[in-house]
mmCIF file of C-alpha atoms in Angstrom:
data_model
loop_
_atom_site.group_PDB
_atom_site.id
_atom_site.type_symbol
_atom_site.label_atom_id
_atom_site.label_comp_id
_atom_site.label_asym_id
_atom_site.label_seq_id
_atom_site.Cartn_x
_atom_site.Cartn_y
_atom_site.Cartn_z
ATOM 1 C CA UNK A 1 -62.932 35.424 -42.933
ATOM 2 C CA UNK A 2 -61.113 32.668 -43.715
ATOM 3 C CA UNK A 3 -57.230 33.880 -43.404
ATOM 4 C CA UNK A 4 -54.518 32.241 -45.166
ATOM 5 C CA UNK A 5 -51.200 32.128 -43.406
ATOM 6 C CA UNK A 6 -48.120 32.314 -46.014
ATOM 7 C CA UNK A 7 -44.267 31.635 -44.950
ATOM 8 C CA UNK A 8 -41.149 32.802 -46.733
ATOM 9 C CA UNK A 9 -38.563 30.525 -47.719
ATOM 10 C CA UNK A 10 -34.823 31.869 -48.300
ATOM 11 C CA UNK A 11 -33.745 35.766 -49.262
ATOM 12 C CA UNK A 12 -36.043 36.908 -46.624
ATOM 13 C CA UNK A 13 -33.006 37.189 -43.950
ATOM 14 C CA UNK A 14 -31.423 40.183 -42.451
ATOM 15 C CA UNK A 15 -28.795 41.051 -39.558
ATOM 16 C CA UNK A 16 -29.937 41.331 -36.531
ATOM 17 C CA UNK A 17 -33.089 39.126 -37.497
ATOM 18 C CA UNK A 18 -34.602 37.638 -34.597
ATOM 19 C CA UNK A 19 -33.086 40.074 -31.531
ATOM 20 C CA UNK A 20 -36.127 41.152 -30.597
ATOM 21 C CA UNK A 21 -38.176 37.979 -30.131
ATOM 22 C CA UNK A 22 -35.658 36.654 -27.542
ATOM 23 C CA UNK A 23 -35.558 39.844 -25.635
ATOM 24 C CA UNK A 24 -39.312 40.770 -25.671
ATOM 25 C CA UNK A 25 -40.604 37.311 -25.898
ATOM 26 C CA UNK A 26 -39.862 33.942 -23.747
ATOM 27 C CA UNK A 27 -41.444 31.238 -25.874
ATOM 28 C CA UNK A 28 -39.313 33.022 -28.511
ATOM 29 C CA UNK A 29 -36.095 32.579 -26.047
ATOM 30 C CA UNK A 30 -37.392 28.950 -25.012
ATOM 31 C CA UNK A 31 -36.901 27.949 -29.311
ATOM 32 C CA UNK A 32 -33.949 29.796 -29.629
ATOM 33 C CA UNK A 33 -31.616 27.898 -27.391
ATOM 34 C CA UNK A 34 -33.676 24.787 -27.890
ATOM 35 C CA UNK A 35 -32.391 25.475 -31.967
ATOM 36 C CA UNK A 36 -28.973 26.601 -31.056
ATOM 37 C CA UNK A 37 -28.739 23.093 -28.539
ATOM 38 C CA UNK A 38 -29.834 21.241 -31.730
ATOM 39 C CA UNK A 39 -27.969 22.826 -34.759
ATOM 40 C CA UNK A 40 -24.429 22.561 -32.439
ATOM 41 C CA UNK A 41 -23.882 26.520 -32.188
ATOM 42 C CA UNK A 42 -25.827 29.397 -31.252
ATOM 43 C CA UNK A 43 -27.852 30.014 -33.858
ATOM 44 C CA UNK A 44 -28.854 33.688 -32.436
ATOM 45 C CA UNK A 45 -25.249 35.366 -32.983
ATOM 46 C CA UNK A 46 -25.094 33.538 -35.986
ATOM 47 C CA UNK A 47 -27.509 35.688 -37.147
ATOM 48 C CA UNK A 48 -25.671 38.566 -36.117
ATOM 49 C CA UNK A 49 -23.402 38.184 -39.700
ATOM 50 C CA UNK A 50 -20.294 39.692 -38.190
ATOM 51 C CA UNK A 51 -19.038 37.111 -41.153
ATOM 52 C CA UNK A 52 -21.560 36.733 -43.459
ATOM 53 C CA UNK A 53 -22.594 33.399 -42.187
ATOM 54 C CA UNK A 54 -25.621 34.749 -43.473
ATOM 55 C CA UNK A 55 -25.283 34.425 -47.091
ATOM 56 C CA UNK A 56 -24.513 30.620 -46.350
ATOM 57 C CA UNK A 57 -27.556 27.861 -46.374
ATOM 58 C CA UNK A 58 -26.358 26.318 -43.594
ATOM 59 C CA UNK A 59 -27.171 29.036 -41.376
ATOM 60 C CA UNK A 60 -29.981 30.859 -43.646
ATOM 61 C CA UNK A 61 -32.394 28.624 -43.355
ATOM 62 C CA UNK A 62 -32.340 26.800 -39.666
ATOM 63 C CA UNK A 63 -32.429 30.724 -38.981
ATOM 64 C CA UNK A 64 -35.593 31.695 -40.979
ATOM 65 C CA UNK A 65 -37.332 28.699 -40.266
ATOM 66 C CA UNK A 66 -37.187 29.418 -36.378
ATOM 67 C CA UNK A 67 -37.723 33.183 -36.457
ATOM 68 C CA UNK A 68 -40.675 32.111 -38.895
ATOM 69 C CA UNK A 69 -42.173 29.967 -35.867
ATOM 70 C CA UNK A 70 -41.150 31.778 -32.828
ATOM 71 C CA UNK A 71 -43.298 34.856 -34.421
ATOM 72 C CA UNK A 72 -46.190 31.705 -35.087
ATOM 73 C CA UNK A 73 -46.644 31.295 -31.480
ATOM 74 C CA UNK A 74 -46.584 34.551 -30.869
ATOM 75 C CA UNK A 75 -49.308 35.642 -33.338
ATOM 76 C CA UNK A 76 -51.213 32.821 -31.627
ATOM 77 C CA UNK A 77 -50.333 33.434 -27.992
ATOM 78 C CA UNK A 78 -51.408 37.245 -29.279
ATOM 79 C CA UNK A 79 -54.769 36.361 -31.620
ATOM 80 C CA UNK A 80 -57.708 33.908 -31.763
ATOM 81 C CA UNK A 81 -56.581 31.516 -34.208
ATOM 82 C CA UNK A 82 -60.405 30.820 -36.693
ATOM 83 C CA UNK A 83 -60.770 29.091 -39.782
ATOM 84 C CA UNK A 84 -57.455 29.598 -41.715
ATOM 85 C CA UNK A 85 -55.022 27.902 -44.029
ATOM 86 C CA UNK A 86 -51.415 27.347 -44.669
ATOM 87 C CA UNK A 87 -48.783 27.126 -47.748
ATOM 88 C CA UNK A 88 -45.188 27.738 -47.534
ATOM 89 C CA UNK A 89 -42.398 29.720 -50.190
ATOM 90 C CA UNK A 90 -40.288 26.547 -50.619
ATOM 91 C CA UNK A 91 -38.320 26.303 -46.975
ATOM 92 C CA UNK A 92 -41.439 28.402 -46.071
ATOM 93 C CA UNK A 93 -43.509 24.758 -46.824
ATOM 94 C CA UNK A 94 -41.682 23.374 -43.417
ATOM 95 C CA UNK A 95 -42.558 25.793 -41.680
ATOM 96 C CA UNK A 96 -45.998 25.401 -42.361
ATOM 97 C CA UNK A 97 -45.569 22.100 -41.015
ATOM 98 C CA UNK A 98 -43.821 22.569 -38.292
ATOM 99 C CA UNK A 99 -47.118 25.117 -37.418
ATOM 100 C CA UNK A 100 -49.597 22.734 -38.340
ATOM 101 C CA UNK A 101 -48.251 20.605 -35.436
ATOM 102 C CA UNK A 102 -47.603 17.839 -37.871
ATOM 103 C CA UNK A 103 -44.003 17.768 -37.379
ATOM 104 C CA UNK A 104 -42.145 18.155 -33.838
ATOM 105 C CA UNK A 105 -40.213 21.841 -33.262
ATOM 106 C CA UNK A 106 -37.097 19.428 -32.732
ATOM 107 C CA UNK A 107 -37.558 17.243 -35.430
ATOM 108 C CA UNK A 108 -38.066 20.183 -37.623
ATOM 109 C CA UNK A 109 -34.570 22.044 -37.053
ATOM 110 C CA UNK A 110 -33.059 18.511 -37.412
ATOM 111 C CA UNK A 111 -34.479 17.944 -40.642
ATOM 112 C CA UNK A 112 -33.595 22.236 -42.162
ATOM 113 C CA UNK A 113 -30.287 21.599 -41.281
ATOM 114 C CA UNK A 114 -30.246 18.386 -42.911
ATOM 115 C CA UNK A 115 -31.365 19.615 -45.570
ATOM 116 C CA UNK A 116 -29.233 22.893 -45.961
ATOM 117 C CA UNK A 117 -26.626 20.318 -45.032
ATOM 118 C CA UNK A 118 -27.509 17.815 -48.760
ATOM 119 C CA UNK A 119 -28.836 21.156 -50.411
ATOM 120 C CA UNK A 120 -25.298 22.933 -50.019
ATOM 121 C CA UNK A 121 -23.583 19.235 -51.293
ATOM 122 C CA UNK A 122 -25.378 19.553 -54.628
ATOM 123 C CA UNK A 123 -25.181 21.623 -57.705
ATOM 124 C CA UNK A 124 -21.401 22.996 -56.900
ATOM 125 C CA UNK A 125 -21.011 24.271 -60.202
ATOM 126 C CA UNK A 126 -24.384 26.111 -60.198
ATOM 127 C CA UNK A 127 -26.763 28.601 -59.243
ATOM 128 C CA UNK A 128 -30.011 31.464 -59.978
ATOM 129 C CA UNK A 129 -30.901 34.427 -61.108
ATOM 130 C CA UNK A 130 -33.785 36.220 -61.141
ATOM 131 C CA UNK A 131 -35.499 37.287 -64.344
ATOM 132 C CA UNK A 132 -38.133 40.400 -64.760
ATOM 133 C CA UNK A 133 -40.013 41.856 -67.699
ATOM 134 C CA UNK A 134 -41.195 38.058 -69.666
ATOM 135 C CA UNK A 135 -43.355 36.107 -69.615
ATOM 136 C CA UNK A 136 -42.843 31.893 -68.165
ATOM 137 C CA UNK A 137 -43.628 30.213 -71.440
ATOM 138 C CA UNK A 138 -41.401 32.651 -73.491
ATOM 139 C CA UNK A 139 -38.763 31.948 -70.828
ATOM 140 C CA UNK A 140 -39.408 27.528 -70.116
ATOM 141 C CA UNK A 141 -38.954 27.791 -73.756
ATOM 142 C CA UNK A 142 -35.428 29.553 -73.795
ATOM 143 C CA UNK A 143 -34.590 26.878 -70.682
ATOM 144 C CA UNK A 144 -35.677 24.499 -72.340
ATOM 145 C CA UNK A 145 -33.346 24.819 -76.439
ATOM 146 C CA UNK A 146 -29.915 26.656 -74.357
ATOM 147 C CA UNK A 147 -30.488 22.595 -71.660
ATOM 148 C CA UNK A 148 -29.154 19.912 -72.096
ATOM 149 C CA UNK A 149 -28.165 16.519 -70.493
ATOM 150 C CA UNK A 150 -25.230 17.744 -68.471
ATOM 151 C CA UNK A 151 -25.580 21.600 -68.991
ATOM 152 C CA UNK A 152 -29.178 22.702 -68.135
ATOM 153 C CA UNK A 153 -30.904 25.235 -66.447
ATOM 154 C CA UNK A 154 -35.063 25.660 -65.566
ATOM 155 C CA UNK A 155 -37.253 28.439 -63.817
ATOM 156 C CA UNK A 156 -37.281 27.964 -60.247
ATOM 157 C CA UNK A 157 -40.229 30.029 -58.920
ATOM 158 C CA UNK A 158 -42.587 31.342 -60.732
ATOM 159 C CA UNK A 159 -43.630 34.246 -58.114
ATOM 160 C CA UNK A 160 -45.182 37.008 -60.736
ATOM 161 C CA UNK A 161 -46.628 37.978 -64.124
ATOM 162 C CA UNK A 162 -43.374 38.846 -64.870
ATOM 163 C CA UNK A 163 -40.751 37.654 -62.420
ATOM 164 C CA UNK A 164 -39.239 34.464 -62.244
ATOM 165 C CA UNK A 165 -36.261 32.734 -60.782
ATOM 166 C CA UNK A 166 -34.286 30.531 -62.673
ATOM 167 C CA UNK A 167 -31.589 27.829 -61.441
ATOM 168 C CA UNK A 168 -29.076 25.362 -63.014
ATOM 169 C CA UNK A 169 -25.616 25.363 -64.060
ATOM 170 C CA UNK A 170 -23.523 28.530 -64.668
ATOM 171 C CA UNK A 171 -23.100 28.358 -67.836
ATOM 172 C CA UNK A 172 -26.989 26.887 -69.087
ATOM 173 C CA UNK A 173 -27.562 30.859 -67.028
ATOM 174 C CA UNK A 174 -25.208 32.251 -69.173
ATOM 175 C CA UNK A 175 -26.258 31.438 -72.532
ATOM 176 C CA UNK A 176 -30.472 31.535 -71.161
ATOM 177 C CA UNK A 177 -28.917 35.743 -69.911
ATOM 178 C CA UNK A 178 -27.979 35.946 -73.008
ATOM 179 C CA UNK A 179 -30.397 35.076 -74.665
ATOM 180 C CA UNK A 180 -33.522 36.851 -72.313
ATOM 181 C CA UNK A 181 -31.443 39.880 -72.125
ATOM 182 C CA UNK A 182 -31.930 40.285 -75.755
ATOM 183 C CA UNK A 183 -35.174 40.180 -76.586
ATOM 184 C CA UNK A 184 -35.817 42.946 -73.811
ATOM 185 C CA UNK A 185 -35.491 41.179 -70.261
ATOM 186 C CA UNK A 186 -33.307 42.767 -67.138
ATOM 187 C CA UNK A 187 -32.168 39.480 -65.692
ATOM 188 C CA UNK A 188 -29.651 39.741 -62.504
ATOM 189 C CA UNK A 189 -27.085 37.219 -60.457
ATOM 190 C CA UNK A 190 -28.688 35.569 -57.451
ATOM 191 C CA UNK A 191 -25.717 35.492 -54.430
ATOM 192 C CA UNK A 192 -27.299 32.633 -53.231
ATOM 193 C CA UNK A 193 -24.793 28.705 -52.823
ATOM 194 C CA UNK A 194 -27.314 26.623 -54.401
ATOM 195 C CA UNK A 195 -29.440 26.810 -57.370
ATOM 196 C CA UNK A 196 -32.695 25.574 -55.128
ATOM 197 C CA UNK A 197 -35.659 23.703 -57.316
ATOM 198 C CA UNK A 198 -33.665 22.217 -60.460
ATOM 199 C CA UNK A 199 -32.428 18.312 -62.041
ATOM 200 C CA UNK A 200 -28.833 19.941 -60.018
ATOM 201 C CA UNK A 201 -30.286 18.434 -56.000
ATOM 202 C CA UNK A 202 -31.772 15.881 -57.255
ATOM 203 C CA UNK A 203 -29.015 13.212 -54.658
ATOM 204 C CA UNK A 204 -30.383 16.155 -52.037
ATOM 205 C CA UNK A 205 -33.696 15.425 -52.746
ATOM 206 C CA UNK A 206 -33.568 11.632 -52.115
ATOM 207 C CA UNK A 207 -31.725 12.480 -49.312
ATOM 208 C CA UNK A 208 -33.804 14.610 -47.366
ATOM 209 C CA UNK A 209 -36.781 12.582 -48.498
ATOM 210 C CA UNK A 210 -34.659 9.558 -46.327
ATOM 211 C CA UNK A 211 -34.916 11.225 -43.422
ATOM 212 C CA UNK A 212 -38.517 12.269 -43.434
ATOM 213 C CA UNK A 213 -39.714 9.280 -43.779
ATOM 214 C CA UNK A 214 -38.020 8.031 -40.348
ATOM 215 C CA UNK A 215 -39.478 10.665 -38.651
ATOM 216 C CA UNK A 216 -42.745 11.028 -36.241
ATOM 217 C CA UNK A 217 -45.028 12.742 -38.023
ATOM 218 C CA UNK A 218 -49.572 13.382 -37.214
ATOM 219 C CA UNK A 219 -52.101 14.975 -39.717
ATOM 220 C CA UNK A 220 -51.772 18.942 -40.136
ATOM 221 C CA UNK A 221 -54.351 20.946 -38.340
ATOM 222 C CA UNK A 222 -54.075 23.375 -40.632
ATOM 223 C CA UNK A 223 -54.536 22.514 -44.556
ATOM 224 C CA UNK A 224 -51.530 23.792 -45.957
ATOM 225 C CA UNK A 225 -51.418 23.918 -49.641
ATOM 226 C CA UNK A 226 -48.246 22.485 -51.807
ATOM 227 C CA UNK A 227 -45.967 24.681 -53.209
ATOM 228 C CA UNK A 228 -45.437 23.290 -55.995
ATOM 229 C CA UNK A 229 -49.013 22.177 -57.421
ATOM 230 C CA UNK A 230 -51.198 24.862 -55.634
ATOM 231 C CA UNK A 231 -53.258 21.466 -53.759
ATOM 232 C CA UNK A 232 -53.998 21.221 -50.615
ATOM 233 C CA UNK A 233 -52.998 18.242 -47.864
ATOM 234 C CA UNK A 234 -53.566 17.262 -44.212
ATOM 235 C CA UNK A 235 -51.945 13.983 -44.244
ATOM 236 C CA UNK A 236 -48.737 12.832 -42.439
ATOM 237 C CA UNK A 237 -48.427 10.783 -45.883
ATOM 238 C CA UNK A 238 -48.581 13.922 -47.862
ATOM 239 C CA UNK A 239 -45.641 15.401 -46.657
ATOM 240 C CA UNK A 240 -42.709 13.190 -47.310
ATOM 241 C CA UNK A 241 -43.760 14.097 -51.390
ATOM 242 C CA UNK A 242 -44.319 17.523 -50.294
ATOM 243 C CA UNK A 243 -41.243 18.230 -48.913
ATOM 244 C CA UNK A 244 -39.083 16.143 -51.009
ATOM 245 C CA UNK A 245 -39.674 17.184 -54.489
ATOM 246 C CA UNK A 246 -39.869 20.844 -54.162
ATOM 247 C CA UNK A 247 -36.496 20.314 -53.783
ATOM 248 C CA UNK A 248 -35.753 19.639 -58.301
ATOM 249 C CA UNK A 249 -39.246 21.449 -58.869
ATOM 250 C CA UNK A 250 -40.295 24.576 -59.304
ATOM 251 C CA UNK A 251 -42.546 27.512 -57.059
ATOM 252 C CA UNK A 252 -45.818 28.130 -58.656
ATOM 253 C CA UNK A 253 -46.693 31.042 -56.485
ATOM 254 C CA UNK A 254 -49.388 32.323 -58.486
ATOM 255 C CA UNK A 255 -51.145 28.921 -58.221
ATOM 256 C CA UNK A 256 -51.444 28.503 -54.664
ATOM 257 C CA UNK A 257 -52.206 32.164 -54.549
ATOM 258 C CA UNK A 258 -55.113 31.601 -56.727
ATOM 259 C CA UNK A 259 -56.479 28.261 -55.027
ATOM 260 C CA UNK A 260 -56.677 30.143 -51.762
ATOM 261 C CA UNK A 261 -58.905 32.737 -53.796
ATOM 262 C CA UNK A 262 -60.885 29.869 -55.056
ATOM 263 C CA UNK A 263 -61.249 28.872 -51.870
ATOM 264 C CA UNK A 264 -63.043 32.484 -50.563
ATOM 265 C CA UNK A 265 -59.743 33.407 -48.546
ATOM 266 C CA UNK A 266 -59.514 37.444 -48.836
ATOM 267 C CA UNK A 267 -56.632 38.056 -46.018
ATOM 268 C CA UNK A 268 -53.593 36.677 -45.673
ATOM 269 C CA UNK A 269 -50.966 37.299 -43.133
ATOM 270 C CA UNK A 270 -47.432 36.811 -44.036
ATOM 271 C CA UNK A 271 -45.792 35.464 -40.647
ATOM 272 C CA UNK A 272 -41.688 35.452 -41.199
ATOM 273 C CA UNK A 273 -38.424 37.936 -41.373
ATOM 274 C CA UNK A 274 -39.322 40.728 -43.762
ATOM 275 C CA UNK A 275 -42.462 41.160 -45.956
ATOM 276 C CA UNK A 276 -40.965 38.985 -49.427
ATOM 277 C CA UNK A 277 -44.677 37.341 -49.368
ATOM 278 C CA UNK A 278 -46.554 40.841 -48.885
ATOM 279 C CA UNK A 279 -44.948 42.939 -51.407
ATOM 280 C CA UNK A 280 -45.126 39.992 -54.319
ATOM 281 C CA UNK A 281 -49.321 39.079 -52.958
ATOM 282 C CA UNK A 282 -50.199 43.623 -52.940
ATOM 283 C CA UNK A 283 -48.721 43.759 -56.248
ATOM 284 C CA UNK A 284 -50.208 40.906 -57.801
ATOM 285 C CA UNK A 285 -53.386 40.481 -55.997
ATOM 286 C CA UNK A 286 -55.490 44.251 -54.787
ATOM 287 C CA UNK A 287 -58.280 42.858 -54.256
ATOM 288 C CA UNK A 288 -57.561 40.566 -51.476
ATOM 289 C CA UNK A 289 -55.667 41.643 -47.624
ATOM 290 C CA UNK A 290 -52.438 41.240 -47.166
ATOM 291 C CA UNK A 291 -50.312 42.239 -43.856
ATOM 292 C CA UNK A 292 -46.792 40.668 -42.314
ATOM 293 C CA UNK A 293 -46.387 39.648 -38.795
ATOM 294 C CA UNK A 294 -43.146 40.233 -37.326
ATOM 295 C CA UNK A 295 -40.110 42.211 -35.094
ATOM 296 C CA UNK A 296 -39.831 45.110 -38.555
ATOM 297 C CA UNK A 297 -43.562 45.654 -39.454
ATOM 298 C CA UNK A 298 -46.183 43.477 -37.559
ATOM 299 C CA UNK A 299 -45.024 43.691 -34.683
ATOM 300 C CA UNK A 300 -46.017 47.043 -33.695
ATOM 301 C CA UNK A 301 -48.767 47.544 -35.192
ATOM 302 C CA UNK A 302 -50.291 43.933 -34.329
ATOM 303 C CA UNK A 303 -48.935 43.518 -31.039
ATOM 304 C CA UNK A 304 -50.133 47.052 -29.831
ATOM 305 C CA UNK A 305 -53.772 47.369 -31.255
ATOM 306 C CA UNK A 306 -54.505 49.806 -28.287
ATOM 307 C CA UNK A 307 -52.476 53.311 -30.358
ATOM 308 C CA UNK A 308 -55.302 51.151 -33.126
ATOM 309 C CA UNK A 309 -58.735 50.803 -31.710
ATOM 310 C CA UNK A 310 -61.593 52.310 -32.294
ATOM 311 C CA UNK A 311 -64.899 53.129 -30.955
ATOM 312 C CA UNK A 312 -67.796 50.789 -30.924
ATOM 313 C CA UNK A 313 -69.613 54.260 -32.615
ATOM 314 C CA UNK A 314 -67.748 54.075 -35.360
ATOM 315 C CA UNK A 315 -67.674 50.040 -36.086
ATOM 316 C CA UNK A 316 -71.025 50.120 -36.001
ATOM 317 C CA UNK A 317 -71.377 53.781 -38.389
ATOM 318 C CA UNK A 318 -69.005 51.162 -40.589
ATOM 319 C CA UNK A 319 -71.696 47.882 -40.980
ATOM 320 C CA UNK A 320 -73.638 49.721 -40.796
ATOM 321 C CA UNK A 321 -72.873 51.250 -43.840
ATOM 322 C CA UNK A 322 -71.174 48.500 -44.845
ATOM 323 C CA UNK A 323 -74.473 46.187 -44.887
ATOM 324 C CA UNK A 324 -77.226 48.874 -46.716
ATOM 325 C CA UNK A 325 -74.078 49.036 -49.850
ATOM 326 C CA UNK A 326 -74.128 44.829 -49.897
ATOM 327 C CA UNK A 327 -77.706 45.431 -49.718
ATOM 328 C CA UNK A 328 -77.998 48.309 -52.600
ATOM 329 C CA UNK A 329 -75.698 46.835 -54.817
ATOM 330 C CA UNK A 330 -75.934 44.928 -57.984
ATOM 331 C CA UNK A 331 -73.916 41.245 -58.207
ATOM 332 C CA UNK A 332 -72.189 42.555 -61.748
ATOM 333 C CA UNK A 333 -70.808 38.915 -63.215
ATOM 334 C CA UNK A 334 -72.215 35.537 -63.385
ATOM 335 C CA UNK A 335 -72.025 33.619 -59.647
ATOM 336 C CA UNK A 336 -74.237 29.876 -59.602
ATOM 337 C CA UNK A 337 -76.850 30.046 -56.413
ATOM 338 C CA UNK A 338 -73.939 27.480 -54.820
ATOM 339 C CA UNK A 339 -71.464 30.489 -54.429
ATOM 340 C CA UNK A 340 -73.818 33.035 -54.057
ATOM 341 C CA UNK A 341 -74.996 31.356 -50.855
ATOM 342 C CA UNK A 342 -71.360 30.530 -49.368
ATOM 343 C CA UNK A 343 -69.718 34.185 -50.868
ATOM 344 C CA UNK A 344 -72.063 36.782 -50.391
ATOM 345 C CA UNK A 345 -75.641 35.569 -48.321
ATOM 346 C CA UNK A 346 -74.138 34.311 -46.120
ATOM 347 C CA UNK A 347 -70.874 35.776 -44.821
ATOM 348 C CA UNK A 348 -73.747 39.033 -44.928
ATOM 349 C CA UNK A 349 -76.032 37.632 -42.580
ATOM 350 C CA UNK A 350 -72.090 37.524 -40.086
ATOM 351 C CA UNK A 351 -71.737 40.981 -40.293
ATOM 352 C CA UNK A 352 -75.138 41.253 -39.858
ATOM 353 C CA UNK A 353 -74.703 38.725 -36.987
ATOM 354 C CA UNK A 354 -72.223 41.126 -35.768
ATOM 355 C CA UNK A 355 -72.952 44.570 -35.644
ATOM 356 C CA UNK A 356 -76.998 42.962 -33.179
ATOM 357 C CA UNK A 357 -73.871 41.580 -31.117
ATOM 358 C CA UNK A 358 -72.257 45.098 -30.928
ATOM 359 C CA UNK A 359 -75.582 46.779 -30.452
ATOM 360 C CA UNK A 360 -75.596 45.299 -27.407
ATOM 361 C CA UNK A 361 -71.934 46.019 -26.191
ATOM 362 C CA UNK A 362 -70.753 48.264 -23.930
ATOM 363 C CA UNK A 363 -67.750 48.301 -24.743
ATOM 364 C CA UNK A 364 -66.292 52.003 -25.421
ATOM 365 C CA UNK A 365 -63.299 50.925 -27.982
ATOM 366 C CA UNK A 366 -63.248 47.751 -30.747
ATOM 367 C CA UNK A 367 -59.618 46.260 -31.048
ATOM 368 C CA UNK A 368 -58.119 46.428 -34.964
ATOM 369 C CA UNK A 369 -57.074 42.759 -35.141
ATOM 370 C CA UNK A 370 -61.838 41.943 -34.941
ATOM 371 C CA UNK A 371 -62.800 44.893 -36.799
ATOM 372 C CA UNK A 372 -60.370 44.596 -39.948
ATOM 373 C CA UNK A 373 -61.263 41.449 -40.080
ATOM 374 C CA UNK A 374 -65.086 42.822 -39.965
ATOM 375 C CA UNK A 375 -63.679 45.302 -43.569
ATOM 376 C CA UNK A 376 -62.150 42.517 -44.889
ATOM 377 C CA UNK A 377 -65.352 39.581 -44.471
ATOM 378 C CA UNK A 378 -67.583 43.426 -46.107
ATOM 379 C CA UNK A 379 -64.433 43.813 -49.288
ATOM 380 C CA UNK A 380 -64.969 39.881 -49.574
ATOM 381 C CA UNK A 381 -68.421 40.410 -50.391
ATOM 382 C CA UNK A 382 -68.337 43.263 -53.050
ATOM 383 C CA UNK A 383 -64.665 41.371 -54.671
ATOM 384 C CA UNK A 384 -67.875 38.805 -54.684
ATOM 385 C CA UNK A 385 -70.704 40.379 -56.242
ATOM 386 C CA UNK A 386 -67.705 41.992 -59.236
ATOM 387 C CA UNK A 387 -66.775 45.608 -57.818
ATOM 388 C CA UNK A 388 -62.886 45.949 -57.509
ATOM 389 C CA UNK A 389 -61.310 47.699 -54.420
ATOM 390 C CA UNK A 390 -61.551 51.199 -55.411
ATOM 391 C CA UNK A 391 -65.182 51.107 -56.315
ATOM 392 C CA UNK A 392 -65.692 49.221 -53.179
ATOM 393 C CA UNK A 393 -63.507 52.561 -51.222
ATOM 394 C CA UNK A 394 -65.838 54.919 -53.521
ATOM 395 C CA UNK A 395 -69.086 53.715 -52.357
ATOM 396 C CA UNK A 396 -68.567 53.070 -48.803
ATOM 397 C CA UNK A 397 -66.955 57.245 -48.836
ATOM 398 C CA UNK A 398 -70.804 57.935 -50.221
ATOM 399 C CA UNK A 399 -72.157 55.344 -47.877
ATOM 400 C CA UNK A 400 -70.678 57.700 -44.274
ATOM 401 C CA UNK A 401 -71.844 60.980 -44.237
ATOM 402 C CA UNK A 402 -70.034 62.077 -41.857
ATOM 403 C CA UNK A 403 -66.592 62.868 -42.750
ATOM 404 C CA UNK A 404 -65.383 62.664 -39.643
ATOM 405 C CA UNK A 405 -66.107 59.045 -39.064
ATOM 406 C CA UNK A 406 -64.984 58.864 -42.187
ATOM 407 C CA UNK A 407 -61.089 59.874 -41.320
ATOM 408 C CA UNK A 408 -60.868 57.911 -38.083
ATOM 409 C CA UNK A 409 -62.136 54.429 -40.381
ATOM 410 C CA UNK A 410 -59.537 55.622 -42.877
ATOM 411 C CA UNK A 411 -57.232 52.360 -41.792
ATOM 412 C CA UNK A 412 -60.175 49.700 -42.557
ATOM 413 C CA UNK A 413 -60.153 50.626 -46.397
ATOM 414 C CA UNK A 414 -57.133 52.153 -47.138
#
């Protein structure tokens, strides 16, 4: 099962973020202590937010980066990392480069501190605003209509079909908001200190590009999908352009998702504070599975799998039903032979082999992560045959006759 790890950007911070990590995981303590030494202040104390520190991009950016990297390190300790892909929303792409071992942690902390400083020095007259209710082509047209050489506004984040974030000069934002509201949209000014992903960030882009050029870099262990183009890259020489260009370009999250899904990814794990990306993915892509992995949501469910284990017999019953459904259902959509082999036949063979292995295994319990992986693979096959999630669940309920088994394994398909 192909899995994508996605890392969030600014907007996911919260008071006391990282405290649980620091107090419960040795690797997190080491990373936070190292980051604090590099930054010149105690990052964990700053995250207590007693004086509104997390409203300052100079604090927020390092806080999110370190939290996300620490969470990734914990994830690796407790989970088997197989065929995965990376992407990050804005700042999250720098996190992805570190977790892919293309940039060292110490260099990344220095970089994120510089990134925040450069961005905070740009666009004192700038701001950001969220817009709901209109599609991006309508909003783009209005932004172009209002913008001038000295008074610019643009779409900074393409998050959902009808949820966009705009960035630019305050006056231009105000004028765009008036037009958007008049056309039935809902707008809200964001309490942020920098107009990110706009032309106001040109000086920051140049400075950050130069810093990226100077550091030591390696090729990423995992493909990183660019948040501004949706295209994957691994080579170290691509990192400079991707991480600097995004400062003035809009985040194209739907493009990223479409490319990952086209690659065959059906399981997404958000690693970082809060569940910003999880909520977007759940709302826009109902046929994929997404789970947050953080100190609030993920550690209590994925870390303590003994509370969510499944019996061997239940998983065997689930797999037998899954294989019956795959064999007994038609392909409802037109599909090329190469795609059939890759996305239907090969995963089916894998599930059949897993069933054979389980029948020879004497373990009484199966952990939830392995079980969910099997479930995701089954749902992915049916999706590629043209069945939506609701239809697949109905087929599963019809195929598993024992309602007690169905009740015990319901978390595999809800």
